[in-house]
XYZ file of C-alpha atoms in Angstrom:
568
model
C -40.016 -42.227 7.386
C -40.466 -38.330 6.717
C -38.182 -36.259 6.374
C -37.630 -32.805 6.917
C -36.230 -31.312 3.245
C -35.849 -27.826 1.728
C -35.688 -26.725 -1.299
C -31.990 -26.375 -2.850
C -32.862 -24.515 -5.819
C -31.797 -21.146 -6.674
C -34.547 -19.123 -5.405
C -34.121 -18.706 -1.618
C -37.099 -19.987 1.089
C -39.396 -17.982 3.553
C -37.444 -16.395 6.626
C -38.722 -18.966 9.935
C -39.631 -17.341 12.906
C -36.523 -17.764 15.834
C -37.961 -20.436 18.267
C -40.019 -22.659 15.746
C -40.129 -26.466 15.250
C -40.577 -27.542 11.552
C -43.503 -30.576 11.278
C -41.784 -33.927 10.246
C -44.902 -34.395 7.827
C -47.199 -32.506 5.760
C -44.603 -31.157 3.550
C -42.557 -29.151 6.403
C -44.304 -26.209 5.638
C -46.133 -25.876 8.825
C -43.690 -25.054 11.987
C -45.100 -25.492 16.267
C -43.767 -22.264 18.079
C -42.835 -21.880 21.846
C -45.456 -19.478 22.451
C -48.802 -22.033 21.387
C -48.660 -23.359 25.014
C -49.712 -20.149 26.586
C -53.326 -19.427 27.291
C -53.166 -15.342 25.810
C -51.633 -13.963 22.868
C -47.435 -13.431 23.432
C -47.774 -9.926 23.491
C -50.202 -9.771 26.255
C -48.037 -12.602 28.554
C -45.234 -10.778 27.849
C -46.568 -7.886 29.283
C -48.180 -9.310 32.443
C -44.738 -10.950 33.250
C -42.552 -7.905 32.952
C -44.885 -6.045 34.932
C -45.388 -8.521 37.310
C -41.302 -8.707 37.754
C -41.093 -5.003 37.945
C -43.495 -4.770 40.900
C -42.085 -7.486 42.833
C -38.740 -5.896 42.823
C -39.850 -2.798 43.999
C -42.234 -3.979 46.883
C -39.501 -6.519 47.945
C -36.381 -3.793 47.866
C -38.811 -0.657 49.063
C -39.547 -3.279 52.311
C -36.190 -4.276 52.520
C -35.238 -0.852 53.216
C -38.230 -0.672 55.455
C -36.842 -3.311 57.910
C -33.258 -2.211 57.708
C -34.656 1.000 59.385
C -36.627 -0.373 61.994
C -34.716 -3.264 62.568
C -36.987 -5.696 61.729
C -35.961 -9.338 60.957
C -35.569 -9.549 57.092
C -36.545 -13.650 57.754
C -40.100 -12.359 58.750
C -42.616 -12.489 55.824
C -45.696 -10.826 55.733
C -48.225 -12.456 53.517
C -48.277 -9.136 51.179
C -44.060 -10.092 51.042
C -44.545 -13.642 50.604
C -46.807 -12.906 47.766
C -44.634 -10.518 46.124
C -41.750 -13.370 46.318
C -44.331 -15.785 44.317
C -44.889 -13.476 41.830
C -40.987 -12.398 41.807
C -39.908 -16.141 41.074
C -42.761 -16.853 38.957
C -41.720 -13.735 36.671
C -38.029 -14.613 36.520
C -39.077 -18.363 35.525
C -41.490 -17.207 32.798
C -38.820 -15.060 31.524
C -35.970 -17.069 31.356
C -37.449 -20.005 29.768
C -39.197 -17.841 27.394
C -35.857 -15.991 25.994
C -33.628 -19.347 26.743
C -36.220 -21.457 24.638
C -36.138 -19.247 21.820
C -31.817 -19.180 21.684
C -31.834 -22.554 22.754
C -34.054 -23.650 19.954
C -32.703 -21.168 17.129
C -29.186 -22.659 17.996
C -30.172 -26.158 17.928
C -32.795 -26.174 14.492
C -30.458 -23.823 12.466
C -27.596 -26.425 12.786
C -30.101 -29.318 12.702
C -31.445 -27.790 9.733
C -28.299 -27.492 8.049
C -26.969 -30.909 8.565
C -30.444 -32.401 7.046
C -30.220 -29.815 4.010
C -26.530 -31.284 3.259
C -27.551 -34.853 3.521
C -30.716 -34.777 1.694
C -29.696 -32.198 -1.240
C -30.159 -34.687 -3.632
C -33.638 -35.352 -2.655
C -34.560 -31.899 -2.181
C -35.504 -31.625 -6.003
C -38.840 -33.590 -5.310
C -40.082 -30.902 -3.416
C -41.848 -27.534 -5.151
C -39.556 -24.302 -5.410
C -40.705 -21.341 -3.809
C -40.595 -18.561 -6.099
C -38.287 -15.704 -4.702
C -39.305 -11.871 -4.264
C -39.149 -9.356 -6.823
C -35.754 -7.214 -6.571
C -36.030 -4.145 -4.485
C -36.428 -1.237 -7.250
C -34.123 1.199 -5.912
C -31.253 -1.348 -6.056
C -31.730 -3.321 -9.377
C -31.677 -1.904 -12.916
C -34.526 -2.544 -15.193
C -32.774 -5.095 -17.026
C -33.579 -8.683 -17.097
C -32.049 -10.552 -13.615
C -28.651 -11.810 -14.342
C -28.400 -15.852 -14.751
C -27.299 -17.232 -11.329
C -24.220 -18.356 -11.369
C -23.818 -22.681 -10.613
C -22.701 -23.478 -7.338
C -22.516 -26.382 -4.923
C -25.475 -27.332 -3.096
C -23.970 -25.936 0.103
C -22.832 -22.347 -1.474
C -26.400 -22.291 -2.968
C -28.041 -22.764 0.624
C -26.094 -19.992 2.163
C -26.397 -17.640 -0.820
C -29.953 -18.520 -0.218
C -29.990 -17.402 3.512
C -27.695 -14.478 2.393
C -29.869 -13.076 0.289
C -33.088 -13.550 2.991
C -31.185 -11.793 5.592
C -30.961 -14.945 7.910
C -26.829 -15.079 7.663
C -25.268 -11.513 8.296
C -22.485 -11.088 4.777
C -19.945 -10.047 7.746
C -19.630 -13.652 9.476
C -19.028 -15.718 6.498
C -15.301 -15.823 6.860
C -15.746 -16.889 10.795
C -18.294 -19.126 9.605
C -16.891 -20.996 6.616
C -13.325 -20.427 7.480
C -12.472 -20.087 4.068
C -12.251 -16.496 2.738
C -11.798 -17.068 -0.885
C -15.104 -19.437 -0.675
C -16.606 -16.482 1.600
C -15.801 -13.704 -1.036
C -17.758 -15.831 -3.876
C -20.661 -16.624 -1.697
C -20.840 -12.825 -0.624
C -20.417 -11.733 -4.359
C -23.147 -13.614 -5.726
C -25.545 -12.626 -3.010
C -25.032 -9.027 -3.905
C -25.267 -9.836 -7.665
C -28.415 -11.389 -6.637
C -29.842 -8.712 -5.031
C -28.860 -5.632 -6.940
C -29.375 -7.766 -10.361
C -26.122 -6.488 -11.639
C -23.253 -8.175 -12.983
C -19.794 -7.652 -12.166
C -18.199 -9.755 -14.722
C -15.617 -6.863 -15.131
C -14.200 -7.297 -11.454
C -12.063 -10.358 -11.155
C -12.542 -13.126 -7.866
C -10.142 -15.490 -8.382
C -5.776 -15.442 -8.070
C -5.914 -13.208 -4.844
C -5.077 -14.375 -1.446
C -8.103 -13.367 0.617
C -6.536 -14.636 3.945
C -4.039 -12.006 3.937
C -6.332 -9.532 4.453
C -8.701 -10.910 7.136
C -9.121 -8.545 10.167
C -6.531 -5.710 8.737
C -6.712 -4.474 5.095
C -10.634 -4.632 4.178
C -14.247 -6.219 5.418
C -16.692 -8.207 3.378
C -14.249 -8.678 0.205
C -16.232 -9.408 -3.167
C -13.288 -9.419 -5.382
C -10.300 -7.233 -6.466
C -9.045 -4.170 -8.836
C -6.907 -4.047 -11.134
C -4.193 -1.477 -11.331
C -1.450 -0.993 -13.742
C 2.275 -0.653 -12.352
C 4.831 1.243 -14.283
C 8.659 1.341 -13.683
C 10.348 5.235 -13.722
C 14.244 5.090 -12.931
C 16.716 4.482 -12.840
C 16.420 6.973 -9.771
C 19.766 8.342 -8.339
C 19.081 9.735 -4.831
C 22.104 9.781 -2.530
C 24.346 7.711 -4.259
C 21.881 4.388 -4.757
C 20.064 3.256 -7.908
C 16.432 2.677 -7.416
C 13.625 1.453 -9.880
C 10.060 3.196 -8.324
C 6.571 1.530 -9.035
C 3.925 3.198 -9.328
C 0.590 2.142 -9.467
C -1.925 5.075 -11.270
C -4.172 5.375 -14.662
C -3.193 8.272 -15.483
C -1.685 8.833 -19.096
C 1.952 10.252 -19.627
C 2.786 10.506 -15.208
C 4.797 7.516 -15.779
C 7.018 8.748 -18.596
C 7.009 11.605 -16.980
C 8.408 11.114 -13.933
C 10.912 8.661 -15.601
C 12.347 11.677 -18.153
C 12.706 13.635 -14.336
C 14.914 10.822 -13.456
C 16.862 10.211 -16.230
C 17.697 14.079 -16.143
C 18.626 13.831 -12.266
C 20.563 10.789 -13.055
C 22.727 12.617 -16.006
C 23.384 15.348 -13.973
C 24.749 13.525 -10.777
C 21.390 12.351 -8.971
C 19.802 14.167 -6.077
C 20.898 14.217 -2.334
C 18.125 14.539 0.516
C 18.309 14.836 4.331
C 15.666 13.633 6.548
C 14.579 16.432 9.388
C 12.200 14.742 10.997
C 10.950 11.818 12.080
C 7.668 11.094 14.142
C 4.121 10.254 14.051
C 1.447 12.267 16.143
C -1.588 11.545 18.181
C -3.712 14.327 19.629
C -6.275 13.531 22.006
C -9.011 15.973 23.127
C -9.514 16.330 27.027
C -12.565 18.870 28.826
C -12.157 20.283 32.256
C -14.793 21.919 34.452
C -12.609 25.524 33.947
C -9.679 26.582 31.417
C -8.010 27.196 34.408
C -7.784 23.470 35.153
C -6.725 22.863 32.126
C -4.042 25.164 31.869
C -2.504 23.232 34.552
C -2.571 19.920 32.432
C -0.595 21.931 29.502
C 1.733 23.356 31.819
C 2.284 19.808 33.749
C 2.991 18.105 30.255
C 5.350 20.655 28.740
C 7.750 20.964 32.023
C 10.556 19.319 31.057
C 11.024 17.682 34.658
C 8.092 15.326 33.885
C 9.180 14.265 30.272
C 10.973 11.050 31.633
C 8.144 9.881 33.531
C 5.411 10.222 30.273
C 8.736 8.566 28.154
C 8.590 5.593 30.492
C 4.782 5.433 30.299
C 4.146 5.953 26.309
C 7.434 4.007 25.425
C 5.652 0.863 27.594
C 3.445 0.329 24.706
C 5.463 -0.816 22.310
C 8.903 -1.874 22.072
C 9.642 0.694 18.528
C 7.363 3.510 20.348
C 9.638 6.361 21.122
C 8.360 9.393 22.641
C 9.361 12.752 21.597
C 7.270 15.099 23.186
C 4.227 17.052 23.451
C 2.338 20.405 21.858
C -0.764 21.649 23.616
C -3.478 24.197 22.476
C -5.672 25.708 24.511
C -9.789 25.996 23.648
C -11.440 27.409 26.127
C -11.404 24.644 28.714
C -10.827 21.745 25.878
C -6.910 20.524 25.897
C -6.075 19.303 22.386
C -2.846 17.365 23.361
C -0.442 16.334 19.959
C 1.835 13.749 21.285
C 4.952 12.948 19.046
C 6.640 9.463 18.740
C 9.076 7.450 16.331
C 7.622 4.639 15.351
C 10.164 2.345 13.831
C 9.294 1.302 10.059
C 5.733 1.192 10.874
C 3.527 4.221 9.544
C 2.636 4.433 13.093
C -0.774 5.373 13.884
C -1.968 2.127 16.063
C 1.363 2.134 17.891
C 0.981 6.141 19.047
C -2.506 5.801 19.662
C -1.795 2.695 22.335
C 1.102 4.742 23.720
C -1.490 8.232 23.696
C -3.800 5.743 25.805
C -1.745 4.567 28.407
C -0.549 8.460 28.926
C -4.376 9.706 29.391
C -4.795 6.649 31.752
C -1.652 7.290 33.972
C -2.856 11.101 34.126
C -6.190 10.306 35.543
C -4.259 9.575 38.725
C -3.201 13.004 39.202
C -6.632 14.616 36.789
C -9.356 12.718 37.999
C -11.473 15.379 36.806
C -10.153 15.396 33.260
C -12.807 14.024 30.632
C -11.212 12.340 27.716
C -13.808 13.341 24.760
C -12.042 11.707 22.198
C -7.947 10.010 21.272
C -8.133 12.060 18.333
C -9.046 15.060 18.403
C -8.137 16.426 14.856
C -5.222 18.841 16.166
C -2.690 15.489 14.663
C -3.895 15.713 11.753
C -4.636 12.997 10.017
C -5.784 12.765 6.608
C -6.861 16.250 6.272
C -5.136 19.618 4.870
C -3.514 21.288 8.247
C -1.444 23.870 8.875
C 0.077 21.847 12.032
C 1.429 19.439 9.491
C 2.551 21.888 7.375
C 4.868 23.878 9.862
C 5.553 21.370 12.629
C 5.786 18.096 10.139
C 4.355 14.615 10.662
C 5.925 11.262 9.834
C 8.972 12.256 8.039
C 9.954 15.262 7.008
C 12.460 15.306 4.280
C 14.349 17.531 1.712
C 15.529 16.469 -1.782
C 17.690 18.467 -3.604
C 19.539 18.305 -7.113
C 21.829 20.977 -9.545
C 20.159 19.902 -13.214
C 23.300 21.029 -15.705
C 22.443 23.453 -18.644
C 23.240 20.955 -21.065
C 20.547 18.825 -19.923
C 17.960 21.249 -19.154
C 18.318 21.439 -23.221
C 18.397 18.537 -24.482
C 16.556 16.003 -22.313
C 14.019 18.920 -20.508
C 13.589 20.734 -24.044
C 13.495 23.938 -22.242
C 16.080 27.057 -20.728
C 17.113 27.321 -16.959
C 15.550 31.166 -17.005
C 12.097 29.588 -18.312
C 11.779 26.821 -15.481
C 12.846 29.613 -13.083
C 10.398 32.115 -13.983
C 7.723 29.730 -14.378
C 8.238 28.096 -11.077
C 7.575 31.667 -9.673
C 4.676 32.534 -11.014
C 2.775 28.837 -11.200
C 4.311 27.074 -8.049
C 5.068 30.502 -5.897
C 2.425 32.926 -6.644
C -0.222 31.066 -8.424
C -0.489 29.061 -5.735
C -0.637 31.714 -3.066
C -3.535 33.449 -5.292
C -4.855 29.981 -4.599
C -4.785 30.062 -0.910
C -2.797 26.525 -0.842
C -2.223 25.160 2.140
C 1.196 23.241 1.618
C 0.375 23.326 -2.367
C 3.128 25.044 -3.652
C 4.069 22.426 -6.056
C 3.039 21.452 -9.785
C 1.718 17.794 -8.829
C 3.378 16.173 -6.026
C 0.081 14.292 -5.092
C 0.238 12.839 -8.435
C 3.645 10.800 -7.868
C 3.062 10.384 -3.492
C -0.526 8.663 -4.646
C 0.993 6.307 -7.180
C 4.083 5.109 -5.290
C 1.747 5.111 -1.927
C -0.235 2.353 -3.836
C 2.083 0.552 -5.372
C 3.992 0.089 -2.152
C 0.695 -0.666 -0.026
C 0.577 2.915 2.083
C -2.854 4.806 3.292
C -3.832 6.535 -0.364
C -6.150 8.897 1.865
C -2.541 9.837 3.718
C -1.947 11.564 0.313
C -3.953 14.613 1.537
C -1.206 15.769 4.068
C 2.011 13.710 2.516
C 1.701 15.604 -0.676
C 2.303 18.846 1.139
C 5.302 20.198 -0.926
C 6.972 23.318 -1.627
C 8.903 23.175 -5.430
C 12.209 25.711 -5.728
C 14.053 26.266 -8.499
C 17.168 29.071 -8.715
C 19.404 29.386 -11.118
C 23.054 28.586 -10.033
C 26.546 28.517 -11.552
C 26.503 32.236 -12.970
C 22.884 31.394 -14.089
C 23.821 28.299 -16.112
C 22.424 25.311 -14.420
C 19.537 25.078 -12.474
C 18.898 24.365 -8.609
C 15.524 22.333 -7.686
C 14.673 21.170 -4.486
C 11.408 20.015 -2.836
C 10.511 20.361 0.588
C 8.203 17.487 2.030
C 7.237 18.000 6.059
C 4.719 15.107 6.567
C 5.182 12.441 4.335
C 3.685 9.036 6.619
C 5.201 5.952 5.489
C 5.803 2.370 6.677
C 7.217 -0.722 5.498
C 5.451 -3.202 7.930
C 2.135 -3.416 8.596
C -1.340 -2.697 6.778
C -1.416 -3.152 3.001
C 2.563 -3.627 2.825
C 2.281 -7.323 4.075
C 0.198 -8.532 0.599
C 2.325 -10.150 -2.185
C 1.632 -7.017 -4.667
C 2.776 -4.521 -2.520
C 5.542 -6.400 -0.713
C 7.238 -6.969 -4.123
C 6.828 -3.377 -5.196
C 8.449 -2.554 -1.295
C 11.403 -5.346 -2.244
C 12.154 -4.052 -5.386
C 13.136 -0.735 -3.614
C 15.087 -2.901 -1.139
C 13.106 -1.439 2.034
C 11.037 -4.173 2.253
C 9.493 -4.730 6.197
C 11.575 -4.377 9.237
C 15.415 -2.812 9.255
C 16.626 -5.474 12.090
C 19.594 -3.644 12.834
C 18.243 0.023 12.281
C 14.748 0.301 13.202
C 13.207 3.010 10.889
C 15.815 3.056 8.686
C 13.710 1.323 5.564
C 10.551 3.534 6.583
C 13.385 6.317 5.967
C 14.480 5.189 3.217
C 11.154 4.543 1.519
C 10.594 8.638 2.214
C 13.408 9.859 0.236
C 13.198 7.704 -2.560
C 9.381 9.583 -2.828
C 10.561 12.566 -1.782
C 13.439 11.886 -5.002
C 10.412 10.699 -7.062
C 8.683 13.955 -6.812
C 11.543 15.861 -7.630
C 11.861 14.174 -10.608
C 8.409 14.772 -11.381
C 8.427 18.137 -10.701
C 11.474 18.778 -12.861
C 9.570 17.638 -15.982
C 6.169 18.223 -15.770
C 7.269 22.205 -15.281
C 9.759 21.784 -18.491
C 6.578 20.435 -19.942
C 4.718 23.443 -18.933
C 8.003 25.957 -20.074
C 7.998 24.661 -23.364
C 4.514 24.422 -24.083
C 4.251 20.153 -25.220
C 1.584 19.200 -21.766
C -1.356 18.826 -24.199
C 0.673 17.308 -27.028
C 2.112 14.912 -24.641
C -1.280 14.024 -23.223
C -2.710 13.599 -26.287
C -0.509 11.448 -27.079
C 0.260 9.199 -23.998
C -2.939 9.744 -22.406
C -5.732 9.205 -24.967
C -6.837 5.278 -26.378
C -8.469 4.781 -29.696
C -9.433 1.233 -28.590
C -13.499 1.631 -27.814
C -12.910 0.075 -24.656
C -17.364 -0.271 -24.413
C -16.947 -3.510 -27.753
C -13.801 -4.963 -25.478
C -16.042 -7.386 -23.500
């Protein structure tokens, strides 16, 4: 009996037209298509029958209309109509079966295909190997092809198809159900194709699952990231060990001799000013009168409960605080504001923002919604808005370094951290044209500990806003520091917090997911101890600065003399 066999060795086979029957003889190469039967080429029948199809629905509806307006039975056919009906039904028939063959038949010969290819793998070595295409020049180097790497005889049949473009890379996980097995199969197709190794980025000992459908698409693997310890931190009244996740030479140590100076002097104290997430939506009118109406009907006070009620309806932690309009022309950019419990926040005001625009359209029906976001939030960009109004939390941290201290652990003088703070963080800055950069490296320390703890990293942009103070106090003896941080967005559910790394770094802090009996409290929390992170950051990298050892300490903490290129 023949049987129909394909080749299961590592080079992949010819793509198969959609709609074609293999030959159960003859080697299989040969396949019968759905289009043989017909007397003229498929391009040509296609043709006649969409034409054909066309025409008969415009006669039929242009003398449907006909009779409506003479009242004329639409039972009575004339033979021109009857005709037309024919050619109608005929056309619909042709096309149908043609299109319903062709998925019927791609649905039933891929699976077919695949079951046969399983059962007869062992006997597919009789049959000759096709020899696969040369690599596409623009994507490979001009190095030999890396070996392929052994797999099963499955894996090797849908790295196969992979590679040919018959299996989109996106559906393996629906497909297999197995994302770990789905993240090997994908990675060896892309070593395959570009002809580069990636023996330097490890597959195995991460939980792929955990980040189907929310933390990243079409995984091939995982990077590796270093997590240091700075603390004890001492930030009103509790003890706290931060991690933070960076490759960046002496920021560690650094922000670790900031906390041991906060800690000898009494630890740091910090109030939280804000708290809520924004959304803001664009919306066109015909006139900027119209939609001057809009921004006066949302900022009347009388109509706050209503838009409460509606917002809050999408989520039970979705509070809503209110709204800030700006005017374009006849464009609305609408910045809604909303607590968001210990969830960063941005899916849960964006369904609240939603339901708003939709319960408006009842009393707007001429308002055009261009777009949910329409960059007035702002999100993940350098705003002003942010930097005045706040988004997420807004938070203070303060602490009174003593003299003593400043000496011997800071290695500098109260009057030199003062005067340097003007000039660098103050005026230096200014000269700059910073936009909520009136710090030494804040973004340094928010970037780390945003990792680490498994925030948005591209959030760093507007939560590293920061302004760094420093006065001397005390008759000019100890030293006053605080930083002021208007939009730092945090969570501690949802997103990357949920995988094992980042919940442990989030546990260690003790604000690990939901507060059950506060909501937002740990989400809170979480913002001081950063906001108490950069403080301590601050405080030495400028004593660095005042006593001239930042290139000493770099070169010393953030050079190797391990030639990392003879490693592997």
């Amino acid at each position: 009996m023949d049987l129909r066999r394909r080749s299961t060795s590592k080079t992949h086979r010819p793509y198969t037209p959609v709609g074609s029957f293999k030959l159960a003889g003859g080697g299989g190469a040969a396949r019968i298509q759905a289009s043989d039967a017909l007397p003229l080429p498929i391009r040509h029948t296609n043709k006649l029958f969409s034409a054909l199809f066309m025409l008969s629905i415009y006669y039929l509806m242009s003398q449907w209309r006909e009779k409506i307006r003479t009242a004329t039975p639409l039972h009575v056919l004339t033979l021109s109509e009857i005709s037309a009906v024919v050619g109608f039904v005929a056309s619909l028939i042709y096309l149908i079966s043609f299109f319903g063959i062709a998925y019927v038949q791609s649905f039933i010969f891929t699976h077919d295909d695949d079951e046969d290819d399983f059962l007869l793998s062992g006997a597919a070595h009789a049959m000759p190997t096709v020899a696969s295409p040369a690599p596409c020049p623009l994507l490979c180097s001009q190095k030999s092809p890396v070996p392929a790497a052994p797999l099963s005889g499955d894996d090797e049949e849908i790295v196969s198809a992979v590679v040919a473009g018959e299996i989109p890379s996106y559906i393996l996980e629906t497909r297999l159900g197995d994302c770990g097995r789905a993240a090997g199969i994908r990675r060896e197709a892309l070593r395959r194709i570009s002809g580069r190794g990636l023996e330097g980025l490890p597959l195995h000992g991460f939980d792929y699952d955990s980040i189907l459908g929310q933390c990243c698409e079409m995984p091939i693997g995982y990077v590796q990231l270093p997590v240091g310890i700075a603390g004890p931190l001492w930030v009103d009244g509790q003890e706290y060990f931060v991690p933070m996740a960076t490759t960046e030479g002496c920021l560690v140590a650094s922000t670790n001799r900031g906390c041991k100076a906060i800690a000898a002097s009494g630890g740091a104290a910090s109030v939280v000013l804000k708290d809520g997430m924004t959304r803001a939506p664009v919306v066109r009118f015909g006139t900027a009168k119209r939609a001057a109406e809009l921004k006066f009907f949302l900022e009347d006070h009388r109509n706050f409960d209503m838009l409460s009620i509606v917002f809050n309806s999408s989520s039970r932690f979705a509070k809503f605080q209110g709204t800030q309009c700006s005017l374009a022309g006849k464009n609305l950019y609408i910045r809604f504001t909303c607590s968001t419990g210990d969830a960063m926040g941005m899916n849960m005001v964006s369904k609240g923002v939603q339901n708003v625009l939709d319960f408006l359209q009842n009393d707007f029906p001429d308002m055009d919604v261009i777009s949910i976001s329409g960059n007035f939030c702002s999100d993940k960009k350098p705003a002003a808005v942010n930097w005045i109004e706040g988004r997420g939390k807004s938070v203070v941290c303060e602490a009174i370094i003593k003299e003593e201290i400043v000496s011997k652990v800071l290695k500098t003088s109260v009057s030199a951290l003062v005067e340097l703070n003007t000039l660098k963080n103050l005026v230096g800055s200014a000269m700059a044209g910073a936009m909520g950069g009136f710090n030494a490296h804040a973004s340094n320390i928010v970037t780390a500990i945003y990792i680490a703890t498994g925030q948005d990293p591209a959030q760093n942009v507007e939560s590293s806003h920061c302004i760094t103070l420093m006065e001397a106090v005390n008759d000019n003896k100890d030293l006053h520091i605080s930083v002021t941080m208007p939009s730092i967005e945090v969570g501690t559910v949802g997103g990357g917090t949920q995988l094992a790394s980042q919940s442990a770094c989030l546990d260690l802090l003790g604000v690990k997911g939901a507060n059950m009996d506060s909501p937002g409290a740990n989400s809170r929390r979480l913002a001081t101890i950063i906001a108490g992170s950069v403080l301590a950051g601050e405080l030495s990298l400028m004593s660095a600065l005042a006593a001239g050892q930042l290139v000493k300490s770099h070169l010393k903490y953030n050079r190797s003399s391990k030639d990392m290129s003879k490693s592997s």
